[in-house]
Amino acid sequence: MSAPFVLRRLKALAKAAAPLALSLLLVAACASPGRLPAVPPQLAARATPEVGALRYLVARDNPTLPQEARSSLEKEQAWLAAQGHTGALPPMSMLAISGGGDNGAFGAGLLSGWTARGTRPEFKVVTGVSTGALIAPFAFLGPKYDPVLRSVYTEVSQPDIFKPRNILSGLFGDAMADTTPLLKLVNRHIDRPLLDAIAAEYAKGRLLLVATTNLDTLEPVIWNMTAIAASPDPHAPALFSKILVASAAIPGAFPPVLIDVRVDGVAYQEMHVDGGALAQVFIYPPNLRIGEASAALGLQRQRTLYIIRNARLDTDWASVKRRTLPIATRAIGSLMQSQGIGDLYRIYVTTQRDGVDYNLLFIPASFKAPHTGEFDRTYMRALFKVGYDLGAAGAPWRKHPPGYDAPLNAGPGAEAPP
């Protein structure tokens, strides 16, 4: 899903609904969706979901993520000792998967091709945002789930993801589309055996993290999906699926996901949307200084980060019509492009400080397949193949964010994507 989709729907709705808008505004407003009260700002840090405090409010001074990192290390050390491992810790690989809607076919193909090459590591940490969140559980569990990724990103089409709403529902409801099909798709694959498999890896010290945006507080929330999978709470499977859908809920296009929470026994609801509203890709907050923490414990290990950016990083030319919506569409696209590149720079600075080997791949500029609509199966299959071929051939991972290593005044194309 993408911002242009939202604006295309808005344009269609505005054109069709304008003659009716004034007469129906009051009636439609009365029928608009409701919710429980939002958490008051002074209580937001203490709000707890049904399953427990299995998330990290990274915009606040919160010790839970550093504690989880330490616990993860202790679990890994215990598991390695049980396997007879002695000496230094083995190299550690991390994977961050970005948003990108149906461009997630690139990441799904890349992982499958990487498996075919035989060099794909087991990732200590996997993170995902939006479509990356939907990929992340299967990437976390490894090559055994490559067929699921292939199926989801080459066999589905728009009706499997969302149903467009009628004019009034879209204009006065909470989104342009109904994502009941997406929730059904997620629930079909996120079953108890899969959660048990994730929980088993959590016991070894591995982490699966997914980001959403709390729209009430405008704060990023990182959910520990491994801890949720390991929870015996009967609500855990439903929460797991809801978070995946929430992370992919582009505001305005897909409905927000309401998360039930409590503070001092009082029930509230938080409104969560796409994690990409605040960051299109992440690995860990910069205030989690893993290099310093490791040095303090006397630990040394090789750390490698792989970032899959499910988007192109080259700009596309367009002759923009001198009208409000085309101008807004183009500007929002520019903002999203800039935000995505900014995320790559933020991660790069953090990894360089912490001694983590930085590796980046994104959709090459040479990919020219036509994109005729959202979740166009032909487009997704072509993009899956591009990712697969890169992974199988030994992808040329970039060691810097785009533009970083280009000399000043080098002229056009100095940092052209592959």
Tab-separated table of C-alpha atoms in Angstrom:
chain	number	residue	atom	x	y	z
A	1	MET	CA	0.000	0.000	0.000
A	2	SER	CA	1.217	3.513	-0.678
A	3	ALA	CA	0.374	7.190	-0.294
A	4	PRO	CA	-0.578	7.540	-3.991
A	5	PHE	CA	-3.278	4.909	-3.412
A	6	VAL	CA	-4.768	7.012	-0.621
A	7	LEU	CA	-4.810	10.133	-2.740
A	8	ARG	CA	-6.258	8.338	-5.761
A	9	ARG	CA	-9.126	7.143	-3.587
A	10	LEU	CA	-9.568	10.591	-2.076
A	11	LYS	CA	-9.709	12.132	-5.537
A	12	ALA	CA	-12.364	9.671	-6.674
A	13	LEU	CA	-14.374	10.125	-3.518
A	14	ALA	CA	-14.174	13.896	-3.637
A	15	LYS	CA	-15.344	13.979	-7.252
A	16	ALA	CA	-18.279	11.662	-6.650
A	17	ALA	CA	-19.291	12.853	-3.209
A	18	ALA	CA	-18.989	16.632	-3.544
A	19	PRO	CA	-22.640	17.172	-4.571
A	20	LEU	CA	-23.783	15.129	-1.574
A	21	ALA	CA	-21.251	16.176	1.009
A	22	LEU	CA	-23.092	19.103	2.595
A	23	SER	CA	-26.450	17.368	2.822
A	24	LEU	CA	-25.049	14.116	4.219
A	25	LEU	CA	-22.292	15.434	6.456
A	26	LEU	CA	-24.319	15.489	9.676
A	27	VAL	CA	-25.945	12.122	9.059
A	28	ALA	CA	-22.668	10.444	8.171
A	29	ALA	CA	-20.876	11.986	11.132
A	30	CYS	CA	-23.433	10.456	13.479
A	31	ALA	CA	-22.646	7.026	12.027
A	32	SER	CA	-18.845	7.379	12.136
A	33	PRO	CA	-16.853	4.622	13.899
A	34	GLY	CA	-16.450	4.822	17.650
A	35	ARG	CA	-13.852	3.625	20.147
A	36	LEU	CA	-13.115	3.444	23.851
A	37	PRO	CA	-11.394	6.514	25.305
A	38	ALA	CA	-7.767	7.060	24.359
A	39	VAL	CA	-5.222	6.760	27.145
A	40	PRO	CA	-4.717	10.161	28.820
A	41	PRO	CA	-1.216	11.463	28.046
A	42	GLN	CA	-0.084	11.349	31.673
A	43	LEU	CA	-0.964	7.624	31.817
A	44	ALA	CA	0.330	6.542	28.393
A	45	ALA	CA	3.604	5.112	29.708
A	46	ARG	CA	1.709	2.770	32.064
A	47	ALA	CA	-0.808	1.400	29.558
A	48	THR	CA	-0.584	-2.382	29.291
A	49	PRO	CA	-2.154	-4.608	26.599
A	50	GLU	CA	-4.161	-7.688	27.545
A	51	VAL	CA	-1.219	-10.027	27.051
A	52	GLY	CA	1.178	-7.975	29.167
A	53	ALA	CA	3.977	-5.441	28.810
A	54	LEU	CA	5.598	-7.008	25.759
A	55	ARG	CA	6.473	-3.795	23.947
A	56	TYR	CA	8.849	-0.840	24.114
A	57	LEU	CA	7.892	2.833	24.020
A	58	VAL	CA	11.098	4.021	22.420
A	59	ALA	CA	10.287	7.748	22.623
A	60	ARG	CA	10.292	7.556	26.430
A	61	ASP	CA	12.982	6.863	28.996
A	62	ASN	CA	12.089	3.205	29.238
A	63	PRO	CA	14.480	0.508	30.540
A	64	THR	CA	12.564	-2.438	29.106
A	65	LEU	CA	14.415	-2.714	25.773
A	66	PRO	CA	17.929	-2.694	27.337
A	67	GLN	CA	16.675	-5.296	29.809
A	68	GLU	CA	15.365	-7.441	26.960
A	69	ALA	CA	18.693	-7.123	25.122
A	70	ARG	CA	20.542	-8.347	28.214
A	71	SER	CA	18.053	-11.194	28.692
A	72	SER	CA	18.476	-12.147	25.038
A	73	LEU	CA	22.231	-12.395	25.498
A	74	GLU	CA	21.884	-14.543	28.617
A	75	LYS	CA	19.464	-16.897	26.842
A	76	GLU	CA	21.830	-17.207	23.889
A	77	GLN	CA	24.797	-17.936	26.152
A	78	ALA	CA	22.824	-20.606	28.016
A	79	TRP	CA	21.658	-22.226	24.791
A	80	LEU	CA	25.164	-22.228	23.295
A	81	ALA	CA	26.561	-23.798	26.474
A	82	ALA	CA	23.909	-26.512	26.299
A	83	GLN	CA	25.098	-27.249	22.749
A	84	GLY	CA	28.678	-27.634	23.971
A	85	HIS	CA	29.895	-24.289	22.600
A	86	THR	CA	32.903	-22.780	24.335
A	87	GLY	CA	34.941	-19.665	23.741
A	88	ALA	CA	33.877	-16.409	22.126
A	89	LEU	CA	30.353	-15.741	20.964
A	90	PRO	CA	29.737	-16.622	17.301
A	91	PRO	CA	29.106	-13.894	14.688
A	92	MET	CA	25.692	-12.292	14.906
A	93	SER	CA	23.482	-11.308	11.948
A	94	MET	CA	20.511	-8.945	12.031
A	95	LEU	CA	17.862	-8.262	9.393
A	96	ALA	CA	15.717	-5.137	8.982
A	97	ILE	CA	12.861	-5.264	6.447
A	98	SER	CA	11.205	-2.031	5.326
A	99	GLY	CA	7.688	-1.180	4.289
A	100	GLY	CA	6.625	-0.869	0.665
A	101	GLY	CA	3.219	-2.464	0.057
A	102	ASP	CA	3.281	-4.893	-2.843
A	103	ASN	CA	6.975	-4.047	-3.310
A	104	GLY	CA	7.442	-6.517	-0.473
A	105	ALA	CA	7.673	-9.054	-3.295
A	106	PHE	CA	11.267	-7.854	-3.700
A	107	GLY	CA	12.228	-8.768	-0.146
A	108	ALA	CA	10.371	-12.088	-0.308
A	109	GLY	CA	12.181	-12.989	-3.528
A	110	LEU	CA	15.554	-11.859	-2.195
A	111	LEU	CA	15.253	-14.070	0.881
A	112	SER	CA	14.239	-17.067	-1.227
A	113	GLY	CA	17.121	-16.524	-3.648
A	114	TRP	CA	19.511	-16.107	-0.732
A	115	THR	CA	18.385	-19.504	0.525
A	116	ALA	CA	19.012	-21.041	-2.899
A	117	ARG	CA	22.558	-19.650	-2.896
A	118	GLY	CA	23.198	-21.378	0.432
A	119	THR	CA	24.683	-18.377	2.242
A	120	ARG	CA	21.654	-17.031	4.104
A	121	PRO	CA	22.471	-16.723	7.818
A	122	GLU	CA	20.236	-17.338	10.781
A	123	PHE	CA	19.343	-13.900	12.088
A	124	LYS	CA	19.693	-13.139	15.776
A	125	VAL	CA	17.297	-10.190	15.352
A	126	VAL	CA	14.655	-9.581	12.664
A	127	THR	CA	12.669	-6.361	12.495
A	128	GLY	CA	9.806	-5.376	10.209
A	129	VAL	CA	7.614	-2.417	9.343
A	130	SER	CA	4.396	-2.539	7.274
A	131	THR	CA	4.856	-5.123	4.496
A	132	GLY	CA	8.180	-5.872	6.178
A	133	ALA	CA	6.253	-6.820	9.312
A	134	LEU	CA	4.238	-9.331	7.285
A	135	ILE	CA	7.471	-10.838	5.927
A	136	ALA	CA	9.345	-10.776	9.229
A	137	PRO	CA	7.906	-13.863	11.032
A	138	PHE	CA	8.707	-16.089	8.052
A	139	ALA	CA	12.149	-14.534	7.541
A	140	PHE	CA	12.787	-15.102	11.246
A	141	LEU	CA	11.917	-18.796	11.077
A	142	GLY	CA	14.161	-19.367	8.082
A	143	PRO	CA	14.156	-21.157	4.716
A	144	LYS	CA	11.454	-23.641	5.728
A	145	TYR	CA	8.941	-20.804	5.280
A	146	ASP	CA	10.188	-19.552	1.905
A	147	PRO	CA	7.221	-21.248	0.154
A	148	VAL	CA	4.859	-19.134	2.287
A	149	LEU	CA	6.618	-15.946	1.217
A	150	ARG	CA	6.491	-17.005	-2.421
A	151	SER	CA	2.776	-17.769	-2.169
A	152	VAL	CA	1.856	-14.543	-0.376
A	153	TYR	CA	3.844	-12.303	-2.720
A	154	THR	CA	3.174	-14.008	-6.053
A	155	GLU	CA	-0.288	-15.574	-5.735
A	156	VAL	CA	-2.374	-12.938	-3.948
A	157	SER	CA	-4.081	-9.974	-5.600
A	158	GLN	CA	-6.029	-6.927	-4.433
A	159	PRO	CA	-9.184	-8.816	-3.266
A	160	ASP	CA	-6.955	-10.915	-0.975
A	161	ILE	CA	-5.729	-7.753	0.779
A	162	PHE	CA	-8.582	-5.245	0.889
A	163	LYS	CA	-12.031	-4.360	-0.380
A	164	PRO	CA	-12.610	-0.760	-1.543
A	165	ARG	CA	-15.380	0.915	0.416
A	166	ASN	CA	-18.246	2.837	-1.095
A	167	ILE	CA	-18.163	6.605	-1.358
A	168	LEU	CA	-19.780	7.491	1.941
A	169	SER	CA	-18.043	4.774	3.955
A	170	GLY	CA	-14.686	5.907	2.640
A	171	LEU	CA	-15.352	9.591	3.052
A	172	PHE	CA	-16.881	9.504	6.534
A	173	GLY	CA	-15.492	6.247	7.933
A	174	ASP	CA	-11.950	5.492	9.067
A	175	ALA	CA	-10.337	4.386	5.765
A	176	MET	CA	-10.719	4.033	2.036
A	177	ALA	CA	-10.724	0.238	2.232
A	178	ASP	CA	-11.757	-2.699	4.408
A	179	THR	CA	-8.839	-4.961	5.381
A	180	THR	CA	-10.850	-7.936	6.568
A	181	PRO	CA	-9.276	-10.009	3.733
A	182	LEU	CA	-5.773	-9.121	4.978
A	183	LEU	CA	-6.629	-10.173	8.527
A	184	LYS	CA	-7.992	-13.471	7.184
A	185	LEU	CA	-4.799	-13.971	5.171
A	186	VAL	CA	-2.648	-13.291	8.224
A	187	ASN	CA	-4.718	-15.599	10.436
A	188	ARG	CA	-4.433	-18.369	7.849
A	189	HIS	CA	-0.648	-18.396	8.219
A	190	ILE	CA	-0.170	-17.270	11.832
A	191	ASP	CA	-1.274	-20.439	13.597
A	192	ARG	CA	-0.304	-22.042	16.886
A	193	PRO	CA	2.502	-24.225	15.418
A	194	LEU	CA	4.109	-21.131	13.884
A	195	LEU	CA	3.885	-19.240	17.173
A	196	ASP	CA	5.349	-22.225	19.025
A	197	ALA	CA	8.251	-22.267	16.564
A	198	ILE	CA	8.868	-18.545	17.173
A	199	ALA	CA	8.668	-19.085	20.940
A	200	ALA	CA	11.287	-21.850	20.719
A	201	GLU	CA	13.686	-19.431	19.031
A	202	TYR	CA	12.972	-16.811	21.694
A	203	ALA	CA	14.185	-19.305	24.276
A	204	LYS	CA	17.511	-19.397	22.387
A	205	GLY	CA	17.883	-15.625	22.650
A	206	ARG	CA	16.597	-14.605	19.226
A	207	LEU	CA	14.254	-11.621	18.793
A	208	LEU	CA	11.476	-10.750	16.348
A	209	LEU	CA	10.419	-7.097	16.555
A	210	VAL	CA	7.659	-5.211	14.719
A	211	ALA	CA	6.935	-1.467	14.798
A	212	THR	CA	3.594	0.327	14.823
A	213	THR	CA	2.678	3.978	15.330
A	214	ASN	CA	0.467	4.985	18.246
A	215	LEU	CA	-1.626	7.599	16.458
A	216	ASP	CA	-2.921	9.072	19.732
A	217	THR	CA	0.551	9.903	21.058
A	218	LEU	CA	2.390	10.009	17.696
A	219	GLU	CA	5.015	7.683	19.152
A	220	PRO	CA	6.695	4.589	17.715
A	221	VAL	CA	5.991	1.328	19.508
A	222	ILE	CA	8.249	-1.716	19.121
A	223	TRP	CA	6.475	-4.983	19.844
A	224	ASN	CA	8.405	-8.041	21.014
A	225	MET	CA	6.661	-10.587	18.808
A	226	THR	CA	8.831	-13.416	20.151
A	227	ALA	CA	7.606	-12.726	23.692
A	228	ILE	CA	3.999	-12.515	22.512
A	229	ALA	CA	4.377	-15.854	20.703
A	230	ALA	CA	5.774	-17.388	23.894
A	231	SER	CA	2.982	-16.035	26.105
A	232	PRO	CA	0.517	-18.616	27.466
A	233	ASP	CA	-2.215	-15.961	27.483
A	234	PRO	CA	-5.131	-17.087	25.273
A	235	HIS	CA	-5.282	-13.588	23.761
A	236	ALA	CA	-1.685	-13.799	22.491
A	237	PRO	CA	-2.364	-15.260	19.001
A	238	ALA	CA	-5.023	-12.629	18.253
A	239	LEU	CA	-2.732	-9.819	19.451
A	240	PHE	CA	0.112	-11.160	17.308
A	241	SER	CA	-2.063	-10.994	14.182
A	242	LYS	CA	-3.522	-7.586	15.087
A	243	ILE	CA	-0.042	-6.087	15.419
A	244	LEU	CA	1.001	-7.362	11.989
A	245	VAL	CA	-2.122	-5.826	10.446
A	246	ALA	CA	-1.624	-2.605	12.425
A	247	SER	CA	1.949	-2.263	11.206
A	248	ALA	CA	0.634	-2.414	7.624
A	249	ALA	CA	-2.321	-0.059	8.223
A	250	ILE	CA	-1.468	2.971	6.064
A	251	PRO	CA	-3.493	5.854	7.596
A	252	GLY	CA	-6.389	6.789	5.365
A	253	ALA	CA	-6.023	3.724	3.164
A	254	PHE	CA	-6.441	0.937	5.708
A	255	PRO	CA	-8.445	1.156	8.954
A	256	PRO	CA	-6.439	1.724	12.135
A	257	VAL	CA	-6.203	-1.144	14.597
A	258	LEU	CA	-7.520	-0.553	18.110
A	259	ILE	CA	-5.454	-2.182	20.848
A	260	ASP	CA	-7.216	-2.770	24.171
A	261	VAL	CA	-5.121	-1.625	27.128
A	262	ARG	CA	-5.632	-0.971	30.815
A	263	VAL	CA	-4.240	1.466	33.345
A	264	ASP	CA	-5.020	0.826	37.012
A	265	GLY	CA	-7.858	-1.467	35.949
A	266	VAL	CA	-9.497	1.114	33.672
A	267	ALA	CA	-10.067	0.063	30.023
A	268	TYR	CA	-8.846	2.256	27.168
A	269	GLN	CA	-8.041	1.775	23.507
A	270	GLU	CA	-4.952	2.881	21.630
A	271	MET	CA	-5.190	3.594	17.904
A	272	HIS	CA	-2.298	1.990	16.009
A	273	VAL	CA	-1.361	2.452	12.361
A	274	ASP	CA	1.520	1.727	10.008
A	275	GLY	CA	4.914	1.914	11.680
A	276	GLY	CA	6.084	3.593	8.485
A	277	ALA	CA	4.243	6.741	9.541
A	278	LEU	CA	7.283	7.426	11.736
A	279	ALA	CA	10.034	5.165	10.343
A	280	GLN	CA	10.006	2.963	7.255
A	281	VAL	CA	12.721	0.664	8.578
A	282	PHE	CA	14.453	0.221	11.957
A	283	ILE	CA	16.839	-2.065	13.753
A	284	TYR	CA	17.143	-0.729	17.315
A	285	PRO	CA	16.854	2.717	18.909
A	286	PRO	CA	20.092	4.737	18.852
A	287	ASN	CA	19.980	5.083	22.658
A	288	LEU	CA	20.547	1.317	22.904
A	289	ARG	CA	24.331	1.551	22.631
A	290	ILE	CA	25.147	-2.104	22.025
A	291	GLY	CA	28.832	-1.480	21.369
A	292	GLU	CA	29.370	0.195	24.727
A	293	ALA	CA	27.191	-2.342	26.523
A	294	SER	CA	29.167	-5.247	25.057
A	295	ALA	CA	32.483	-3.641	25.969
A	296	ALA	CA	31.295	-3.148	29.544
A	297	LEU	CA	30.568	-6.885	29.741
A	298	GLY	CA	33.915	-7.773	28.174
A	299	LEU	CA	32.216	-9.315	25.129
A	300	GLN	CA	33.484	-9.144	21.572
A	301	ARG	CA	31.668	-10.479	18.545
A	302	GLN	CA	31.227	-9.722	14.870
A	303	ARG	CA	27.882	-8.037	14.129
A	304	THR	CA	26.390	-7.714	10.656
A	305	LEU	CA	23.214	-5.904	9.672
A	306	TYR	CA	21.316	-6.520	6.433
A	307	ILE	CA	18.673	-3.985	5.384
A	308	ILE	CA	16.117	-4.891	2.725
A	309	ARG	CA	14.501	-1.709	1.432
A	310	ASN	CA	11.335	-2.670	-0.467
A	311	ALA	CA	11.457	0.406	-2.657
A	312	ARG	CA	13.514	2.070	-5.353
A	313	LEU	CA	15.772	4.887	-4.244
A	314	ASP	CA	16.082	6.639	-7.589
A	315	THR	CA	13.528	9.342	-8.325
A	316	ASP	CA	10.900	9.024	-11.046
A	317	TRP	CA	10.195	11.920	-13.395
A	318	ALA	CA	6.629	13.164	-13.905
A	319	SER	CA	4.925	16.105	-15.549
A	320	VAL	CA	2.722	17.260	-12.673
A	321	LYS	CA	-0.659	18.769	-13.478
A	322	ARG	CA	-1.301	22.175	-11.977
A	323	ARG	CA	-4.041	20.905	-9.675
A	324	THR	CA	-4.245	20.466	-5.930
A	325	LEU	CA	-4.418	16.679	-5.690
A	326	PRO	CA	-1.673	15.886	-8.245
A	327	ILE	CA	0.592	18.412	-6.519
A	328	ALA	CA	-0.212	16.936	-3.085
A	329	THR	CA	0.327	13.396	-4.365
A	330	ARG	CA	3.720	14.280	-5.775
A	331	ALA	CA	4.783	16.147	-2.634
A	332	ILE	CA	3.743	13.317	-0.300
A	333	GLY	CA	5.644	10.869	-2.485
A	334	SER	CA	8.703	13.090	-2.147
A	335	LEU	CA	8.330	13.226	1.626
A	336	MET	CA	8.080	9.435	1.849
A	337	GLN	CA	11.132	9.037	-0.395
A	338	SER	CA	13.154	11.446	1.738
A	339	GLN	CA	12.002	9.829	4.975
A	340	GLY	CA	13.048	6.399	3.737
A	341	ILE	CA	16.520	7.616	2.813
A	342	GLY	CA	16.773	9.437	6.146
A	343	ASP	CA	16.019	6.162	7.947
A	344	LEU	CA	18.935	4.528	6.126
A	345	TYR	CA	21.272	7.318	7.232
A	346	ARG	CA	20.072	7.150	10.845
A	347	ILE	CA	20.714	3.413	10.942
A	348	TYR	CA	24.098	3.868	9.268
A	349	VAL	CA	25.287	6.368	11.896
A	350	THR	CA	24.132	4.049	14.678
A	351	THR	CA	25.843	0.989	13.216
A	352	GLN	CA	29.105	2.842	12.634
A	353	ARG	CA	29.144	3.955	16.276
A	354	ASP	CA	28.448	0.406	17.473
A	355	GLY	CA	30.840	-1.424	15.156
A	356	VAL	CA	28.113	-3.163	13.134
A	357	ASP	CA	28.794	-4.074	9.485
A	358	TYR	CA	26.171	-2.201	7.397
A	359	ASN	CA	24.657	-3.841	4.293
A	360	LEU	CA	21.825	-2.436	2.156
A	361	LEU	CA	19.825	-3.682	-0.817
A	362	PHE	CA	16.915	-2.026	-2.592
A	363	ILE	CA	14.911	-2.404	-5.795
A	364	PRO	CA	17.264	-1.650	-8.689
A	365	ALA	CA	16.586	1.231	-11.047
A	366	SER	CA	16.703	-1.250	-13.914
A	367	PHE	CA	13.376	-2.769	-12.818
A	368	LYS	CA	10.826	-1.304	-15.228
A	369	ALA	CA	7.779	-3.601	-15.004
A	370	PRO	CA	4.489	-1.684	-15.319
A	371	HIS	CA	2.465	-1.288	-12.130
A	372	THR	CA	-1.186	-1.268	-13.177
A	373	GLY	CA	-2.742	-1.299	-9.705
A	374	GLU	CA	-2.285	-2.121	-6.044
A	375	PHE	CA	-1.173	-5.725	-5.509
A	376	ASP	CA	-0.941	-6.390	-9.239
A	377	ARG	CA	0.009	-10.069	-9.401
A	378	THR	CA	1.969	-9.762	-12.647
A	379	TYR	CA	4.026	-6.887	-11.221
A	380	MET	CA	4.658	-8.743	-7.961
A	381	ARG	CA	5.806	-11.890	-9.742
A	382	ALA	CA	8.252	-9.893	-11.856
A	383	LEU	CA	9.603	-8.115	-8.781
A	384	PHE	CA	9.861	-11.373	-6.813
A	385	LYS	CA	12.027	-12.753	-9.621
A	386	VAL	CA	14.284	-9.694	-9.545
A	387	GLY	CA	14.804	-10.167	-5.801
A	388	TYR	CA	15.278	-13.917	-6.195
A	389	ASP	CA	17.886	-13.497	-8.920
A	390	LEU	CA	19.828	-10.979	-6.833
A	391	GLY	CA	19.807	-13.290	-3.825
A	392	ALA	CA	20.749	-16.388	-5.823
A	393	ALA	CA	23.582	-14.617	-7.642
A	394	GLY	CA	25.092	-13.133	-4.491
A	395	ALA	CA	23.525	-9.735	-3.976
A	396	PRO	CA	25.881	-6.728	-4.233
A	397	TRP	CA	25.135	-5.330	-0.791
A	398	ARG	CA	25.831	-1.612	-0.468
A	399	LYS	CA	28.051	-0.541	2.435
A	400	HIS	CA	26.710	3.012	2.674
A	401	PRO	CA	23.344	4.755	2.376
A	402	PRO	CA	22.671	6.259	-1.061
A	403	GLY	CA	24.766	9.308	-1.863
A	404	TYR	CA	27.028	8.926	1.160
A	405	ASP	CA	30.161	7.863	-0.680
A	406	ALA	CA	29.690	9.912	-3.855
A	407	PRO	CA	32.326	12.645	-4.296
A	408	LEU	CA	31.158	16.237	-4.230
A	409	ASN	CA	30.337	17.702	-7.662
A	410	ALA	CA	30.683	14.259	-9.238
A	411	GLY	CA	27.838	14.985	-11.619
A	412	PRO	CA	24.667	13.092	-12.467
A	413	GLY	CA	24.658	9.357	-11.823
A	414	ALA	CA	27.628	9.366	-9.442
A	415	GLU	CA	25.629	7.366	-6.908
A	416	ALA	CA	23.143	5.727	-9.264
A	417	PRO	CA	21.472	2.671	-7.757
A	418	PRO	CA	22.388	-0.662	-9.348
